[in-house]
Short mmCIF file of C-alpha atoms in Angstrom, two decimals:
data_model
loop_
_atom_site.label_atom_id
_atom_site.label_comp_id
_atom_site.label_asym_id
_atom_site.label_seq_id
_atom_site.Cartn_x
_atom_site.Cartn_y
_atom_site.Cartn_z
CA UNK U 1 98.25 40.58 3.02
CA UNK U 2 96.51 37.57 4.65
CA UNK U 3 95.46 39.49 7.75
CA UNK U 4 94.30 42.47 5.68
CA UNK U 5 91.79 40.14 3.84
CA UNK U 6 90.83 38.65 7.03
CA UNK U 7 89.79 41.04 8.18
CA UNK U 8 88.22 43.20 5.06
CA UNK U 9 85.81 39.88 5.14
CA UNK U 10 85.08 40.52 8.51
CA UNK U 11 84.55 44.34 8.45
CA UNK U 12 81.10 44.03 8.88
CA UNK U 13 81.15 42.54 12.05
CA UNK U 14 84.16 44.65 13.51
CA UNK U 15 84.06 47.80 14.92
CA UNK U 16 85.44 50.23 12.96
CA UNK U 17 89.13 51.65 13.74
CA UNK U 18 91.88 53.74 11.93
CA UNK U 19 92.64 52.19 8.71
CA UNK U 20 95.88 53.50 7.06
CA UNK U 21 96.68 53.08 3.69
CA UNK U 22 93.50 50.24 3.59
CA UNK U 23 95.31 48.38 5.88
CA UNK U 24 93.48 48.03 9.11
CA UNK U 25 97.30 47.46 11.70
CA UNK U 26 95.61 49.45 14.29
CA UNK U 27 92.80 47.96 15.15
CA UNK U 28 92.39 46.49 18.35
CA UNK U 29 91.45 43.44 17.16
CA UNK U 30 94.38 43.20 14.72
CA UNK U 31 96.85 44.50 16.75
CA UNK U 32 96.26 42.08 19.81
CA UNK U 33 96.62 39.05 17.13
CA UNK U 34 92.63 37.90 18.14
CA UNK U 35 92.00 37.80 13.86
CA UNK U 36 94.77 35.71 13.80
CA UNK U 37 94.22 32.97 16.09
CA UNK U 38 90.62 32.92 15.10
CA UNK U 39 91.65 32.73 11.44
CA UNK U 40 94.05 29.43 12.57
CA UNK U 41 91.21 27.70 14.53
CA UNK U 42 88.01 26.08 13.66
CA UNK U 43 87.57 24.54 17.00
CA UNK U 44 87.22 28.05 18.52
CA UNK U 45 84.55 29.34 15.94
CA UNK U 46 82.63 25.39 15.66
CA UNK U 47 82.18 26.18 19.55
CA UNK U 48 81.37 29.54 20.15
CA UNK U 49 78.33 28.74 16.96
CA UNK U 50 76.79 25.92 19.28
CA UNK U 51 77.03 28.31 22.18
CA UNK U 52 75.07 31.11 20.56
CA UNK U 53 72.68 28.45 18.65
CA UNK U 54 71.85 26.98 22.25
CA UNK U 55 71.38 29.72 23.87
CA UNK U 56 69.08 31.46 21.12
CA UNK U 57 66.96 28.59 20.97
CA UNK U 58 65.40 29.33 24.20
CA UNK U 59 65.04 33.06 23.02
CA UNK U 60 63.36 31.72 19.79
CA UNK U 61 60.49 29.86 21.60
CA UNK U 62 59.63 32.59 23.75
CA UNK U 63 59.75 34.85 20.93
CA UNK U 64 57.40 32.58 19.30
CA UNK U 65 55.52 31.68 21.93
CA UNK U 66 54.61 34.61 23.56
CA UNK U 67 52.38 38.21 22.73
CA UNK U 68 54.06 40.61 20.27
CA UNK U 69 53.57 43.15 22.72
CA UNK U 70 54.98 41.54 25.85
CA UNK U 71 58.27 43.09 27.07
CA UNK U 72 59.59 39.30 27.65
CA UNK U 73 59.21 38.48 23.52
CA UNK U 74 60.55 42.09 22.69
CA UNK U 75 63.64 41.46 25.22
CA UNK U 76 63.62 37.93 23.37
CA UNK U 77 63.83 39.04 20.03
CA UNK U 78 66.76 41.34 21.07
CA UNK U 79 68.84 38.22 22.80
CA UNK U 80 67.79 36.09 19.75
CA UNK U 81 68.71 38.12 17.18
CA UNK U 82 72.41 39.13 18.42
CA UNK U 83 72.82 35.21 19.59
CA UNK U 84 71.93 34.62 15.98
CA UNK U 85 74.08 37.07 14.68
CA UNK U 86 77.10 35.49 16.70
CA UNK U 87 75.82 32.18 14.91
CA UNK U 88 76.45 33.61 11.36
CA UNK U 89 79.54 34.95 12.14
CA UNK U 90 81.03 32.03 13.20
CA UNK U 91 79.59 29.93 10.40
CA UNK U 92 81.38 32.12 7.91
CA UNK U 93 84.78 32.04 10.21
CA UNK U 94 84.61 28.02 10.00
CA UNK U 95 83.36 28.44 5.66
CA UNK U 96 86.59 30.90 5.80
CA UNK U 97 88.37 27.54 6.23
CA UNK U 98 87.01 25.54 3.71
CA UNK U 99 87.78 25.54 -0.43
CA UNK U 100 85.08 28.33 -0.57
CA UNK U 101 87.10 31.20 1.00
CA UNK U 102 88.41 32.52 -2.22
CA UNK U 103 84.42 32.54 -3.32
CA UNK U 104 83.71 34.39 -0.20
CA UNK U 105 86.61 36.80 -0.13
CA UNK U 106 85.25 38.04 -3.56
CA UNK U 107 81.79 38.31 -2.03
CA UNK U 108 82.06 39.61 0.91
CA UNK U 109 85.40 41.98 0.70
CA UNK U 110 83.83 44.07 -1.58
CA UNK U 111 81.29 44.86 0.84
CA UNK U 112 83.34 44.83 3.73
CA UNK U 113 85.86 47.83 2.44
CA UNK U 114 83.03 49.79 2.13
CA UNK U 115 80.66 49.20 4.94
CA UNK U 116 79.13 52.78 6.01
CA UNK U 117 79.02 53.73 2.62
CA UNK U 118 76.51 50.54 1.75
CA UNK U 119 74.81 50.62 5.65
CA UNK U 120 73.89 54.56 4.56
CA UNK U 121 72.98 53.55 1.26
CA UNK U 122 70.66 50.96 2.18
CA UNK U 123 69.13 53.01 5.18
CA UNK U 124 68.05 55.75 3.11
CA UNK U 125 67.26 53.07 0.77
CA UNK U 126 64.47 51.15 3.11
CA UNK U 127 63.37 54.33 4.42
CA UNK U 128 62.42 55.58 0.74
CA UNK U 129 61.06 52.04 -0.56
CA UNK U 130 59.39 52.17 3.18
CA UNK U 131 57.26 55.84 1.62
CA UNK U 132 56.48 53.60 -1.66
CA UNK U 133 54.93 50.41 0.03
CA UNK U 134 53.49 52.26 3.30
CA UNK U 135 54.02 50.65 6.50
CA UNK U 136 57.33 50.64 9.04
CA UNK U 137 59.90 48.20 7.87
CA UNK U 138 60.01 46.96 11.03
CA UNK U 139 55.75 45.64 9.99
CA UNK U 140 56.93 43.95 6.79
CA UNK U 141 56.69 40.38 5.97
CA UNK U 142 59.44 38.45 5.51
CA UNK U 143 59.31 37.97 1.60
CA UNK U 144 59.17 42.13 1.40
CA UNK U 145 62.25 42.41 3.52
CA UNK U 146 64.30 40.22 1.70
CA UNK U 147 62.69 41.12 -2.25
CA UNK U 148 63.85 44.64 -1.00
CA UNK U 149 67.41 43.49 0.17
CA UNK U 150 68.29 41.57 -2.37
CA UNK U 151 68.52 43.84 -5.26
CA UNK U 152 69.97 46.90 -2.80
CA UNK U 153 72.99 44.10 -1.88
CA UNK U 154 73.17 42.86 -5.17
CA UNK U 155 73.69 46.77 -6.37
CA UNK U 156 75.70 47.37 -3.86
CA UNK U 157 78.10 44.90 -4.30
CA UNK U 158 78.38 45.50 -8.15
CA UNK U 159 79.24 49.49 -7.39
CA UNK U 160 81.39 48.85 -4.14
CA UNK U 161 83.79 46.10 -6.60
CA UNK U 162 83.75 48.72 -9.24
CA UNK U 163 84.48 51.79 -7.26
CA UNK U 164 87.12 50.00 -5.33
CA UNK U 165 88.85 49.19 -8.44
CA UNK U 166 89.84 52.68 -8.93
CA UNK U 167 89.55 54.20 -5.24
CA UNK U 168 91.60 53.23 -2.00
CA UNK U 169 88.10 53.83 -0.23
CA UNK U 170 84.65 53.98 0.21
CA UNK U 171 83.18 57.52 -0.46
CA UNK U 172 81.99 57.64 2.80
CA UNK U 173 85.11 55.14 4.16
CA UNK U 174 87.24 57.99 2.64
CA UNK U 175 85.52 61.42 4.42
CA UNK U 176 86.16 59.27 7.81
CA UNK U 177 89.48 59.11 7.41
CA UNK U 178 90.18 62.30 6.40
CA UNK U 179 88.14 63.35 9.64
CA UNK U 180 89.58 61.37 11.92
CA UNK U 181 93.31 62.05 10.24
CA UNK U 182 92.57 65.93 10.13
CA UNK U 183 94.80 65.24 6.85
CA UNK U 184 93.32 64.49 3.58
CA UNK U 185 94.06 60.78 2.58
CA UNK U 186 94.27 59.76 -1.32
CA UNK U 187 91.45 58.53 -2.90
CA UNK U 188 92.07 57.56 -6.59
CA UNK U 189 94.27 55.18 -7.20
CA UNK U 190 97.84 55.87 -9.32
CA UNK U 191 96.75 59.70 -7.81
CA UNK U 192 99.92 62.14 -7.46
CA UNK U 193 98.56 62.16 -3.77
CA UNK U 194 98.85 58.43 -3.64
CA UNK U 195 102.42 58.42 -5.55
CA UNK U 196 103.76 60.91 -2.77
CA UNK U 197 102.45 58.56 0.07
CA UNK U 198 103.77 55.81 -1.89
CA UNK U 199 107.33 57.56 -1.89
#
């Protein structure tokens, strides 16, 4: 159960993989035991952060620094935002070993189990609130993008901890499977379907 949490928090930032029955045993990831030993260590995740942090600060200055338009700033903005993005993650692997965990599992689990379905959501999302305030939303400011994403994660979460109270999946999470199965997985939960895998 403690690996299945794991890594539910971290779907977001895993690639996606067969999950049966909601439990994700065949991912690579899982499988090798690399979930596990990062879930033991903080050393592992306190390093790799200061890594990626000093190697997007140079990517950072350029970025802000340099022209928009230059290829060196757009090729910076690229390196800093995935060295950034390697930042975060570890920062929540190392607050995944603190008293909050149980606060983030409810948080971010949620979210997690249902991952395409919310990163479709949101995409068509942005591109229709993109039609209502004009612009790309690549142009916006800063206090757009994130008076935008707010309420869509905030929604989000409050459907994806509802529907997952009753489903085994993710609409989306759930068409995937059944895809990738070529068999069609239960959805509801306490379903006959789910009683005869159960059995």
């Amino acid at each position: 159960m403690q690996s299945i949490e794991r890594t539910t928090v971290l779907a977001p930032v895993l690639p996606f993989g067969r999950y049966p029955r909601g439990a994700p045993r065949s991912q690579a990831l899982v499988r090798y035991g690399v979930i596990g030993r990062i879930d033991r260590s903080t050393r592992v995740p306190a390093l790799l952060a200061a890594a990626f942090a000093a190697g997007a600060a140079p990517a950072l200055w350029v970025q802000a620094s340099g022209s928009p338009a230059g290829p060196v700033v757009r090729l910076a903005c690229v390196v800093a935002g995935l060295l950034l993005a390697g930042v975060y993650v570890c920062l929540v692997l190392l607050l995944l070993r603190s008293p909050l965990r149980p606060a983030l599992q409810a948080v971010f689990a949620p979210l997690g189990r249902m991952a395409l379905t919310n990163y479709l959501t949101a995409t068509l999302l942005v591109l229709a609130g993109g039609h209502l305030i004009g612009g790309r939303p690549g142009d916006w400011p800063s206090t757009t993008v994130i008076l935008i994403a707010a309420p869509i994660l905030t929604v989000q979460w409050l459907f994806s901890a509802f529907w997952l109270r009753r489903h085994h999946y993710g609409p989306v999470e759930w068409l995937w499977r059944w895809a990738t199965w070529a068999r069609r997985p239960p959805l509801r939960r306490g379903s006959r379907a789910d009683a005869e895998v159960s059995a």
